Short mmCIF file of C-alpha atoms and ligand atoms in Angstrom, two decimals:
data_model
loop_
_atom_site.label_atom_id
_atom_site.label_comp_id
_atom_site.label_asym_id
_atom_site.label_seq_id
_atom_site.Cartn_x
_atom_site.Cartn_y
_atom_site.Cartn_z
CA UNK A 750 0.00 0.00 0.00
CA UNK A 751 1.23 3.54 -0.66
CA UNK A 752 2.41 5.87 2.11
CA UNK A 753 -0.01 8.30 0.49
CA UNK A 754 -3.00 6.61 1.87
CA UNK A 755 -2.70 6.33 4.79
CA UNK A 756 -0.75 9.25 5.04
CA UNK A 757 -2.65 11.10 8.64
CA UNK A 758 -3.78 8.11 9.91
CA UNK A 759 -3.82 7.25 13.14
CA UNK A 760 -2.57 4.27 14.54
CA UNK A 761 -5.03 3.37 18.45
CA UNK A 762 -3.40 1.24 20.91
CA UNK A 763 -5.47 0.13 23.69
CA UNK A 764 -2.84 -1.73 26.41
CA UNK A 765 -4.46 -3.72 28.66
CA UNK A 766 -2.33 -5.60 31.54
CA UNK A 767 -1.94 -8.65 29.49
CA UNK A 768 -3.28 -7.67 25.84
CA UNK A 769 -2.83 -4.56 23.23
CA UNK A 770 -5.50 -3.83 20.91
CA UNK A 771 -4.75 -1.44 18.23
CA UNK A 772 -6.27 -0.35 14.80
CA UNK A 773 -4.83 1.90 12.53
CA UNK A 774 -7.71 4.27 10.60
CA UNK A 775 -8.28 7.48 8.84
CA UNK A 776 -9.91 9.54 11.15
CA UNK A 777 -11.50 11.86 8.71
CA UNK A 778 -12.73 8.97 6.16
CA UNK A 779 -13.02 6.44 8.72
CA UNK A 780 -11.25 4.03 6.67
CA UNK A 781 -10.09 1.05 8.90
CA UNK A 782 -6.71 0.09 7.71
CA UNK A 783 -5.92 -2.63 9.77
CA UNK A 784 -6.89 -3.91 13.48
CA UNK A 785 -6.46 -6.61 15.52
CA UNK A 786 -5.31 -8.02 19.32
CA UNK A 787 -2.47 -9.42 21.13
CA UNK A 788 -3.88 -11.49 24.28
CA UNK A 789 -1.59 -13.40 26.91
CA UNK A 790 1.37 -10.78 26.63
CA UNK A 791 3.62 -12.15 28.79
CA UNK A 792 3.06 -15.94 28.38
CA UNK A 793 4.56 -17.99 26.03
CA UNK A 794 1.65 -18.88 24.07
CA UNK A 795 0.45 -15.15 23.45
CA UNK A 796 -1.76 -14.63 20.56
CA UNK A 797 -2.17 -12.06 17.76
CA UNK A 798 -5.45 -12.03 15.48
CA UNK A 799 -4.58 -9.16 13.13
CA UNK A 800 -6.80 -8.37 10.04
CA UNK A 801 -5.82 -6.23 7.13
CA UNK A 802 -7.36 -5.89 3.88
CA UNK A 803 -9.34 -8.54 4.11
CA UNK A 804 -7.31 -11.22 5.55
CA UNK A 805 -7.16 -12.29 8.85
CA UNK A 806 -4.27 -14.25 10.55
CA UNK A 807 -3.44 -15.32 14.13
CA UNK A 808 -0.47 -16.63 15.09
CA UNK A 809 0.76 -18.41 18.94
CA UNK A 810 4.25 -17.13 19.87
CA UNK A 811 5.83 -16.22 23.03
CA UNK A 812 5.59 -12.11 23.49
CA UNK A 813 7.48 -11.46 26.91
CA UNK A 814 5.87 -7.62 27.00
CA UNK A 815 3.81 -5.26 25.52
CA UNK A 816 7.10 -3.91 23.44
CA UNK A 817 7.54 -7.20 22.18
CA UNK A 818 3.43 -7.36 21.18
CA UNK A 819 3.86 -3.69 19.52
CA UNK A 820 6.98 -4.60 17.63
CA UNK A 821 5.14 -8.12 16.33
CA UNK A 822 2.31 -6.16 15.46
CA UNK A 823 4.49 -3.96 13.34
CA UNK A 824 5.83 -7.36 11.33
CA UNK A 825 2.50 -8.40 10.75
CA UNK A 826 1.56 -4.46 9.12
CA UNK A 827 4.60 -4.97 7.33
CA UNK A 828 4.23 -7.96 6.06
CA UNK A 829 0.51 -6.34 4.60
CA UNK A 830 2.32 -4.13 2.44
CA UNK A 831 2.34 -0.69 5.51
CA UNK A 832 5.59 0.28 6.78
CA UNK A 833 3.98 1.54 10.18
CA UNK A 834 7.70 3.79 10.38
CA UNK A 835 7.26 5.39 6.72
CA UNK A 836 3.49 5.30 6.41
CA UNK A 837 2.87 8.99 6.97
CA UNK A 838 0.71 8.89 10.92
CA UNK A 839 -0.31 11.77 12.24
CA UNK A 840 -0.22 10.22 15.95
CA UNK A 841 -0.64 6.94 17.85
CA UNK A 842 -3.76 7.78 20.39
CA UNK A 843 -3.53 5.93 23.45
CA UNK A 844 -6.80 4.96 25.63
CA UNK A 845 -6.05 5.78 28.81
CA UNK A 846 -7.99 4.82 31.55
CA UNK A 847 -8.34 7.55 34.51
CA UNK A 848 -6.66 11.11 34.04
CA UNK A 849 -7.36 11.86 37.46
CA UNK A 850 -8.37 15.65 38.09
CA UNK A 851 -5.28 16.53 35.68
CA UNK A 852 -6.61 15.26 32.32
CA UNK A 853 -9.30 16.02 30.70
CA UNK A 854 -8.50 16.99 27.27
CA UNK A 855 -6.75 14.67 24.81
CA UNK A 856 -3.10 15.62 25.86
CA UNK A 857 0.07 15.30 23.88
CA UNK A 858 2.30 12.91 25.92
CA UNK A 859 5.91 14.49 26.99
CA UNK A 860 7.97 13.41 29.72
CA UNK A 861 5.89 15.53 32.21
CA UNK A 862 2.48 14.03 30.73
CA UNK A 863 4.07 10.51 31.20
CA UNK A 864 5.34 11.39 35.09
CA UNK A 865 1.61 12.76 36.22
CA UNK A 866 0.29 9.66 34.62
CA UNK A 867 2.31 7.72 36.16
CA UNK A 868 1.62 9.36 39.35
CA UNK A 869 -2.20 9.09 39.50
CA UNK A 870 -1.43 5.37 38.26
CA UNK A 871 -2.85 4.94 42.15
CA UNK A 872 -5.90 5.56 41.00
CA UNK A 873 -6.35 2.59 38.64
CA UNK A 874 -3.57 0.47 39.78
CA UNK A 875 -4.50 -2.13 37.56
CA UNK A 876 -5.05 -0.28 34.12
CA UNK A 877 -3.17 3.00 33.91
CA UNK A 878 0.47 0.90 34.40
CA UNK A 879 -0.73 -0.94 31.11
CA UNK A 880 -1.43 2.16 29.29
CA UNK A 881 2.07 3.57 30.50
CA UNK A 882 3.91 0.66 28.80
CA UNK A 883 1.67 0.97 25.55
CA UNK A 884 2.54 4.43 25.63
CA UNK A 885 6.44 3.67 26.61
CA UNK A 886 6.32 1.08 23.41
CA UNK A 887 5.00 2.98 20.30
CA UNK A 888 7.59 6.24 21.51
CA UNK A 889 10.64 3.33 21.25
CA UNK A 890 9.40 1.67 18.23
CA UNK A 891 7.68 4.90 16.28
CA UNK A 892 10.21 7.67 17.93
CA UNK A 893 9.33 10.38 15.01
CA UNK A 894 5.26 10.03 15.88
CA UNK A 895 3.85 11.92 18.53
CA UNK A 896 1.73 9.98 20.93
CA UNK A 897 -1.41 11.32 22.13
CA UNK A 898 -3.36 10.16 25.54
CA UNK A 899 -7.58 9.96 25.34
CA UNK A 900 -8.70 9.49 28.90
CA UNK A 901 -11.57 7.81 29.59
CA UNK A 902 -12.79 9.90 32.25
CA UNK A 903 -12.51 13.11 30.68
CA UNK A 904 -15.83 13.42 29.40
CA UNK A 905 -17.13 13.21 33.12
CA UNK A 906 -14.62 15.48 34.54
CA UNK A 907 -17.03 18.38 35.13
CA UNK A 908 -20.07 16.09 36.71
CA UNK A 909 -21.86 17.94 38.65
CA UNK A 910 -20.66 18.25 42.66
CA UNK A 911 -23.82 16.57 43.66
CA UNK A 912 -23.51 13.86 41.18
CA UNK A 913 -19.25 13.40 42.23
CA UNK A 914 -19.38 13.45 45.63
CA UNK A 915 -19.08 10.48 47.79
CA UNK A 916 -21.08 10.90 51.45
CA UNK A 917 -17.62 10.38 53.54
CA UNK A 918 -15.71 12.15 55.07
CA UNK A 919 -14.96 15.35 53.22
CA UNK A 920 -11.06 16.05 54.46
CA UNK A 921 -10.01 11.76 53.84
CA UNK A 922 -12.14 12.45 50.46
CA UNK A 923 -9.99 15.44 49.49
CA UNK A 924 -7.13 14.40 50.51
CA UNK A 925 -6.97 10.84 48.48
CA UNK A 926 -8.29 12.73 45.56
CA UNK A 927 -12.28 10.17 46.52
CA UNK A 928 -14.65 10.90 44.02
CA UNK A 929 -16.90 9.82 41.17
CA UNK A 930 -14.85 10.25 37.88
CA UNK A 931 -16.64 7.95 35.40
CA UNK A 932 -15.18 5.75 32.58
CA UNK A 933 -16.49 4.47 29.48
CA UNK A 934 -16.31 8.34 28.28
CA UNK A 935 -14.95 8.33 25.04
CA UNK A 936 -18.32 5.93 23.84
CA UNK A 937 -20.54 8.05 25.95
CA UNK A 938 -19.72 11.25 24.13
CA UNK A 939 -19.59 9.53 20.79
CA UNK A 940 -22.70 7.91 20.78
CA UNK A 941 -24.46 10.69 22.40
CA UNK A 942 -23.26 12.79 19.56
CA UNK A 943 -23.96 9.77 16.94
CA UNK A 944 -27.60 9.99 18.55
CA UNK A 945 -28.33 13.84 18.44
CA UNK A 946 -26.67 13.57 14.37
CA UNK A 947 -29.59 10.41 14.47
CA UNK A 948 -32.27 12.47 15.23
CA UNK A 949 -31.03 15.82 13.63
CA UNK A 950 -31.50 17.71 16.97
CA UNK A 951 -28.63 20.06 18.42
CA UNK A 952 -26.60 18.16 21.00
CA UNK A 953 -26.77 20.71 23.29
CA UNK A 954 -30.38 20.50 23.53
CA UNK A 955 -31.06 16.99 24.03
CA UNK A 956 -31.51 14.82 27.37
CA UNK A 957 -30.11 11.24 26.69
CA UNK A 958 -29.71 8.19 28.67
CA UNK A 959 -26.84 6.08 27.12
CA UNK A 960 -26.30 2.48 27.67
CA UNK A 961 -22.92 1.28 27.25
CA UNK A 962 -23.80 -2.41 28.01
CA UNK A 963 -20.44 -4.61 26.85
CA UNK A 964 -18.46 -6.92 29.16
CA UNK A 965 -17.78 -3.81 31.24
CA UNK A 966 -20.99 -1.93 31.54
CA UNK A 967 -22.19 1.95 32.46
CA UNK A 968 -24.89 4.39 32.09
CA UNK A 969 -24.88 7.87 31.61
CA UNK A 970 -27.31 10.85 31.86
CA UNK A 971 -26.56 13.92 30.23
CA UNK A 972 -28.16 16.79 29.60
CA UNK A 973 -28.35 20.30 27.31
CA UNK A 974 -24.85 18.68 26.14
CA UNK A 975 -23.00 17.42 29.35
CA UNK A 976 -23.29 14.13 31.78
CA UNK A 977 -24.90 14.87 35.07
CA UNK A 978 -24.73 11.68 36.35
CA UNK A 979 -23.03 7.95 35.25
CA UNK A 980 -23.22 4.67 36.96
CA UNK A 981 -19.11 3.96 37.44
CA UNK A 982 -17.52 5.83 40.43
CA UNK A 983 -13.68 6.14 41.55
CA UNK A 984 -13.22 2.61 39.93
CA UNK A 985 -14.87 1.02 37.31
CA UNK A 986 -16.35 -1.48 39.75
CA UNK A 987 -19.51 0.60 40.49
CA UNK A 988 -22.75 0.85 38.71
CA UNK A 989 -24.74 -1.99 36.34
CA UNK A 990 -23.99 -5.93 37.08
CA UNK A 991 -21.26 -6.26 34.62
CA UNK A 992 -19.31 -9.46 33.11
CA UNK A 993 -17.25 -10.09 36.14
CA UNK A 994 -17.34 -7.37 37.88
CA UNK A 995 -20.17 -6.72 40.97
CA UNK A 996 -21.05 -3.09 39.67
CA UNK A 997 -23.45 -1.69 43.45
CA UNK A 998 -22.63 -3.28 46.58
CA UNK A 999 -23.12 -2.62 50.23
CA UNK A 1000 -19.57 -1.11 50.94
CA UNK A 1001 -20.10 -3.13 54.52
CA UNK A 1002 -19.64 -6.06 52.77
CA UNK A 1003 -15.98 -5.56 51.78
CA UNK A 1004 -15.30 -5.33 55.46
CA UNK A 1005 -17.13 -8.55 56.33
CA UNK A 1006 -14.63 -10.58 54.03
CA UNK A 1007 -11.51 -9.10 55.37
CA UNK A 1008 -12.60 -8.90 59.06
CA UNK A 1009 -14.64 -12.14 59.33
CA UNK A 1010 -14.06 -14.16 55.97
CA UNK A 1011 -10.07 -13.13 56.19
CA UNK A 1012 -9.53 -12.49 52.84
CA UNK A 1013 -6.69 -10.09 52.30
CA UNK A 1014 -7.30 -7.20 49.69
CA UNK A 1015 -6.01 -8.52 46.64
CA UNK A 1016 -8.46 -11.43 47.26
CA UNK A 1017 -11.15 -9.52 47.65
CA UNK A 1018 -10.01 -7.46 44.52
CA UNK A 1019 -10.14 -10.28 42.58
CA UNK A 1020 -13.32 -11.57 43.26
CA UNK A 1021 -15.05 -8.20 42.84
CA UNK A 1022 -13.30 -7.62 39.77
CA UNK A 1023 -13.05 -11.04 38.06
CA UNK A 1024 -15.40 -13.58 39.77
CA UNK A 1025 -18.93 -11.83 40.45
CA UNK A 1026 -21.26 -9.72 38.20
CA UNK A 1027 -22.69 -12.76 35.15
CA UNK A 1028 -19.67 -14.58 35.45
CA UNK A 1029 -20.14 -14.82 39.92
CA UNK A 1030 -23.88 -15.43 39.52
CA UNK A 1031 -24.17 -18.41 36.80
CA UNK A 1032 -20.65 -19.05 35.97
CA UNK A 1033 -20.55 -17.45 32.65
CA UNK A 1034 -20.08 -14.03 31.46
CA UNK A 1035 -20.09 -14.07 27.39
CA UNK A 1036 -24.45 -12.59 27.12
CA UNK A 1037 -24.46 -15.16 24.16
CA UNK A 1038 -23.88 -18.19 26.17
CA UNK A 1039 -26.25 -16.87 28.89
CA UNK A 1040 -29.07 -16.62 26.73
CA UNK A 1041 -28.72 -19.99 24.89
CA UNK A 1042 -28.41 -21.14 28.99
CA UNK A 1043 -31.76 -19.45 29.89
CA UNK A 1044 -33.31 -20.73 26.39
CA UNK A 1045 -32.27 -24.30 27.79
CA UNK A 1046 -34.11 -23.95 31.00
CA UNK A 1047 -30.55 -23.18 33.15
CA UNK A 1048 -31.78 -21.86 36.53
CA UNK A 1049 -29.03 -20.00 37.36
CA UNK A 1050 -28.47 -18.51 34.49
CA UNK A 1051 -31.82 -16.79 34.20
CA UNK A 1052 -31.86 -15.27 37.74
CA UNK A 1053 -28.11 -14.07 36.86
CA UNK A 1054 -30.09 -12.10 33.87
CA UNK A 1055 -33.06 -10.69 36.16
CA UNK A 1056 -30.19 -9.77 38.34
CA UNK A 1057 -28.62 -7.22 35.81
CA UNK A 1058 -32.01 -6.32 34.05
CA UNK A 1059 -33.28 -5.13 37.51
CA UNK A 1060 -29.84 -3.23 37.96
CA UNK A 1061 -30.19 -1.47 34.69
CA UNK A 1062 -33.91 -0.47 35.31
CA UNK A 1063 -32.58 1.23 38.67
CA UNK A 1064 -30.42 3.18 36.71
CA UNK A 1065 -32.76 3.71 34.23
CA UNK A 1066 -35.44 5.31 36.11
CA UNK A 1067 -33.09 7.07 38.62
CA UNK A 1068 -31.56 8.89 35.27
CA UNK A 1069 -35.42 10.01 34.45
CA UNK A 1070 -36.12 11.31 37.39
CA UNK A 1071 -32.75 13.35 37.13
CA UNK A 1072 -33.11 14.15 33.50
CA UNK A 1073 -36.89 15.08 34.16
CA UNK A 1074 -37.42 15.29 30.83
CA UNK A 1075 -35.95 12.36 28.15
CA UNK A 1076 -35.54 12.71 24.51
CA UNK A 1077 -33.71 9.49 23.73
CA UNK A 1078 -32.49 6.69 25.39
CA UNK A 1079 -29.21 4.63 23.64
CA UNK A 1080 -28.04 1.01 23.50
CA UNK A 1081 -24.06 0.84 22.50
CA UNK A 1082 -21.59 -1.97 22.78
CA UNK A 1083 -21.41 -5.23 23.14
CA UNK A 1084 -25.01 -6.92 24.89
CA UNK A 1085 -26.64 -2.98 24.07
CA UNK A 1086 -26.07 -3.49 20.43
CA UNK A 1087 -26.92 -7.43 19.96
CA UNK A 1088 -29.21 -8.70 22.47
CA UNK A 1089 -32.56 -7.78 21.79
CA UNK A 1090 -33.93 -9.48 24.84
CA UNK A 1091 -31.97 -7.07 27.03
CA UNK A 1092 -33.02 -3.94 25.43
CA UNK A 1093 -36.85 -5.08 25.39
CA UNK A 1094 -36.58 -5.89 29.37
CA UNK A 1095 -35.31 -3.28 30.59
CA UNK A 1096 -37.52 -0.63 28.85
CA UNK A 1097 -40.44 -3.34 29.39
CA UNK A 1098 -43.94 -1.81 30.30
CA UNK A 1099 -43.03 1.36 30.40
CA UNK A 1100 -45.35 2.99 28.44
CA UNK A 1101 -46.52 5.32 31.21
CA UNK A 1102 -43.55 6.60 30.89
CA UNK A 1103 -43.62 7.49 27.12
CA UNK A 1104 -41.48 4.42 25.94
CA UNK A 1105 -42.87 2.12 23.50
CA UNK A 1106 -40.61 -0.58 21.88
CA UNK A 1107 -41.45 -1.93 18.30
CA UNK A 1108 -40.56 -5.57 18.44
CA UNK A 1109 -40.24 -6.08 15.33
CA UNK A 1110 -37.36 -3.30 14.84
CA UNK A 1111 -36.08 -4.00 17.83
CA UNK A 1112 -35.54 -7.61 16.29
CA UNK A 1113 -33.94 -6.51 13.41
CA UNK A 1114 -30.22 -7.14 13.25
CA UNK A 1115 -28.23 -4.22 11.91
CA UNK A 1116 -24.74 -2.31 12.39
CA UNK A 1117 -26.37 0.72 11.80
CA UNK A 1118 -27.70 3.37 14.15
CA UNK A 1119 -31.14 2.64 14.02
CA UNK A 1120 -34.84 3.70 15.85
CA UNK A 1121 -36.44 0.82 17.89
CA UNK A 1122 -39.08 2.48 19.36
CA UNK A 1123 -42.66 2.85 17.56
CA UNK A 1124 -43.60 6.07 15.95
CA UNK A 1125 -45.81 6.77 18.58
CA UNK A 1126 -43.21 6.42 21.57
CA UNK A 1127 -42.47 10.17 23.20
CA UNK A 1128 -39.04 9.27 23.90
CA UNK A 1129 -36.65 7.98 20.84
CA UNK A 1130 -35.05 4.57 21.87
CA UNK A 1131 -31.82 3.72 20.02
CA UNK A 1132 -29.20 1.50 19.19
CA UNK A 1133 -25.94 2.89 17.83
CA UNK A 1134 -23.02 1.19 17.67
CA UNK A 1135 -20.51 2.64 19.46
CA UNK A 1136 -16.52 3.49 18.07
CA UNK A 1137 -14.07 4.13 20.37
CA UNK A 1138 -11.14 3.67 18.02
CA UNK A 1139 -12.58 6.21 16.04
CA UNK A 1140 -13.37 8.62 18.74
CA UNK A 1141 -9.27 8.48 19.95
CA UNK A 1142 -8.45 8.58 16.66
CA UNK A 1143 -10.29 11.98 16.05
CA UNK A 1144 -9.25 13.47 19.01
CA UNK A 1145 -5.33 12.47 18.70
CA UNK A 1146 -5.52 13.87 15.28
CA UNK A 1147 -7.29 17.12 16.28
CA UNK A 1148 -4.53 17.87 19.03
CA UNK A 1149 -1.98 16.97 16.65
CA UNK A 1150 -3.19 19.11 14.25
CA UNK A 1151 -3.96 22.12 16.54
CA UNK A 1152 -0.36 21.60 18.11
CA UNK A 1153 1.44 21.74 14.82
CA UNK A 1154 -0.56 24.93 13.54
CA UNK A 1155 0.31 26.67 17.02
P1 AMP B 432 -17.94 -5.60 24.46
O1 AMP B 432 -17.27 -5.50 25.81
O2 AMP B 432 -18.61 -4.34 24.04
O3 AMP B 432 -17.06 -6.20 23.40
O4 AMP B 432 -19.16 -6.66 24.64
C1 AMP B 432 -18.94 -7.99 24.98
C2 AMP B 432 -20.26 -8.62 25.37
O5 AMP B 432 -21.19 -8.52 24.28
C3 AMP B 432 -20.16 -10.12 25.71
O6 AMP B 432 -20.88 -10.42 26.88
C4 AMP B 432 -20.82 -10.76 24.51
O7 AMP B 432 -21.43 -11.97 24.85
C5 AMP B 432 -21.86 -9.76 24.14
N1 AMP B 432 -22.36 -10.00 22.80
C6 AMP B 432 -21.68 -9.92 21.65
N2 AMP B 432 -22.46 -10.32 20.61
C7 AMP B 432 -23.65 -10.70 21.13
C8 AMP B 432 -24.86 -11.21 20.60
N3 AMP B 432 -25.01 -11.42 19.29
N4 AMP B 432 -25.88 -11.46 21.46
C9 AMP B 432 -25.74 -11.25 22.77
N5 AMP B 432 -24.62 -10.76 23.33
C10 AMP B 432 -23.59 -10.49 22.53
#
C-alpha cells in the first residue's frame, strides 16, 4: 500500500495488563486500515489475530511484554504491504484509563504528561500501568510520531458536585483525591453525539440516557450537552452488574470478608473484579452463552439475567427522574447493540412513561444506528453502535493538528 493513503492516519493502541489492541484508521474517512489483538502478553503462548485488507491471521508465539506485542504487530503491518515507520501517521492515540483531576483533554504525551500519569497510576492500579507501557512502546518503536493520551474519564470530569461526591468524610475524600470520575467516556460522548446527528436535533439541547452495556458496563445521563450523572464511580467497579465485575454493593460487605471471611485485599479485589457480576452469579459471562443457557431452562443462568435487568432499570429510572425530561435513550456496545432481549426488558412496560418498543425493529439485526421504538413512543429509543477507536483517533488527530498549527 502507498504511504499516500494512509498518510494522517492514526494508529489506536489500547494496552491492557496482558493484551494490546490497536487499529490503525483514517480519522477523517473512517477508513479502517488494519486492526487486531495481542492477548496473553507475557506468556509464552500469546496470541495475535490481526486483520488487514481482508485477511485475517493469528499466530501463537511467546511475546514477553507489551514492546515485544507492539513490535510483532508492526511485522504483521509490514508484512501487509504498511511500513507503520514510513506510512505517513499523524499520531498513535492511546486509551487511557483515569486522568485523574489533571486530564481532561486529549493531551500530547511528553515526559511531564508521562510522570503525572504515572503518578495518579494509584488511581487505577491495575489499568493505567498498562497504558504507560503501551505508551512507553509505540515512543521506542515509532520515535518520530507523537503519541497522544484519550482518557476515559474526561468526558465526566465536570459532573456535577452533587452527582461526584461520595457521602464520607470530606477532608479523607480530598485528601486521596475520593470521588466519582466515570469511565467508558470516550463511547458516551460519541454515541451521544452519533444519537443527536440520528435524530437531527442540536446536541446541546437533548436529554439522553446512554447504555454502554459490553463486558464492562455503564450508564450515563446527560443533559443540554453534558453528563450529570453515570453509573461507574472512583473505579470502574460501580454501577450496572457487569461481566465479572459486581457493579453496586453494600460497601459493609468488603469489610465482612476481610474482618470475618479473612480475605486479604487482593483477594477480595479479585473476586469483585473477576469472579462476580454474570460470570459470579451463573458461571458465565459471554451474554451469548447466557441466553442460549436461559433458552435451555438453566436456573441460574436466568436469575443471573433478572439480576442485571433489575440493575439497569434502577439506573434507568433514577436517570429520568434526574433528566426530568428524556428525549432518547441509547443502546451501545457489546449486549446494548446485539441482544434484543436485554433492550426489550429493561424498557419493558413502560409505556406510562412514554417508551414504547417496536418488536419487530427492535428484532432486526443491523450495524447501523437505528430507531427501535414505535412512531408513537415520546421518547426515541436507540441503538448505535458505538466506536471508540474512532473517537481516539479523532481526538489524537485534532490535538496533533492544533499543536502543529500553534
Ligand atoms: P464488548 O465488551 O462491548 O465487546 O461486549 C462484549 C459482550 O457482548 C459479551 O458479553 C458478549 O457476549 C456480548 N455479545 C456480543 N455479541 C452478542 C450477541 N449477538 N448477542 C448477545 N450478546 C452479545
Amino acid at each position: 500500500m502507498s504511504a499516500a493513503a494512509t498518510a494522517g492516519a492514526v494508529l489506536v493502541l489500547n494496552a491492557g495488563s496482558s493484551s494490546l489492541k490497536y487499529q490503525l484508521v483514517q480519522p477523517d474517512t473512517e477508513e479502517v486500515f488494519a486492526e487486531g489483538i495481542a492477548e496473553r502478553i507475557g506468556d509464552h503462548d500469546a496470541s495475535i489475530t490481526h486483520e488487514q485488507a481482508g485477511s485475517k491471521t493469528t499466530e501463537i508465539r511467546a511475546m514477553p511484554d507489551h514492546l515485544a506485542a507492539v513490535e510483532f504487530m508492526m511485522g504483521l503491518f509490514a508484512e501487509g504491504g504498511i511500513d507503520l515507520g514510513t506510512a505517513g501517521l499523524s499520531a498513535v492515540g492511546h486509551r487511557v484509563v483515569h486522568g485523574g483531576r489533571t486530564f481532561y483533554e486529549p493531551t500530547l504525551i511528553t515526559p511531564e504528561v508521562i510522570s503525572e500519569i504515572t503518578r495518579i497510576s494509584s488511581l487505577a492500579p491495575l489499568h493505567n500501568p498498562a497504558n504507560l507501557i503501551g505508551i512507553a512502546a509505540a515512543r521506542e518503536l515509532l520515535p518520530d510520531v507523537p503519541s497522544v493520551g484519550v482518557f476515559d474519564t474526561a468526558f465526566f470530569h465536570a459532573l456535577p458536585d452533587a452527582a461526584a461526591t461520595y457521602a464520607i468524610d470530606r477532608g479523607v475524600a480530598d485528601l486521596h483525591a475520593i470521588r466519582r470520575y466515570g469511565f467508558h467516556g470516550t463511547s458516551h460522548e460519541y454515541v451521544s453525539g452519533q444519537a443527536a446527528e440520528f435524530l437531527g436535533r442540536p446536541y446541546d439541547d437533548l436529554h439522553q440516557i446512554v447504555l454502554h452495556l459490553g463486558n464492562g458496563a455503564s450508564a450515563s445521563a446527560i443533559s443540554d450537552g453534558a453528563p450529570i450523572d453515570t453509573s461507574m464511580g472512583m473505579t470502574p467497579l460501580e454501577g450496572l452488574v457487569m461481566g465479572t465485575r459486581s457493579g453496586d454493593l453494600d460497601p459493609g460487605i468488603v469489610l465482612h470478608l476481610n474482618r470475618v471471611v479473612h480475605l486479604g485485599v487482593d483477594q477480595i479485589d479479585t473476586l469483585l473484579n473477576k469472579q462476580s457480576g454474570l460470570k459470579g452469579l451463573c458461571g458465565e459471562n459471554d451474554f451469548r452463552t447466557i441466553t442460549e443457557k436461559m433458552d435451555a431452562g438453566d436456573e441460574s443462568a436466568r436469575r443471573a439475567y433478572d439480576i442485571y435487568i433489575n440493575r439497569l432499570r434502577k439506573y434507568i429510572g433514577a436517570y429520568m427522574i434526574q433528566l426530568g425530561r428524556v428525549d432518547a435513550i441509547t443502546f451501545t456496545a457489546g449486549v446494548g447493540e446485539n441482544a434484543a432481549s436485554v433492550r426489550a426488558d429493561a424498557l419493558a412496560d413502560l409505556e406510562m412513561y412514554g417508551i414504547r418498543i417496536d418488536a419487530e425493529r427492535n428484532a432486526l439485526r443491523s450495524r447501523e444506528p437505528r430507531r427501535i421504538s414505535t412512531a408513537d413512543s415520546a421518547i426515541d429509543v436507540l441503538v448505535i453502535p458505538t466506536n471508540e477507536e474512532l473517537a481516539i483517533a479523532r481526538q489524537a488527530a485534532e490535538v496533533v493538528g492544533s499543536s502543529s498549527a500553534g
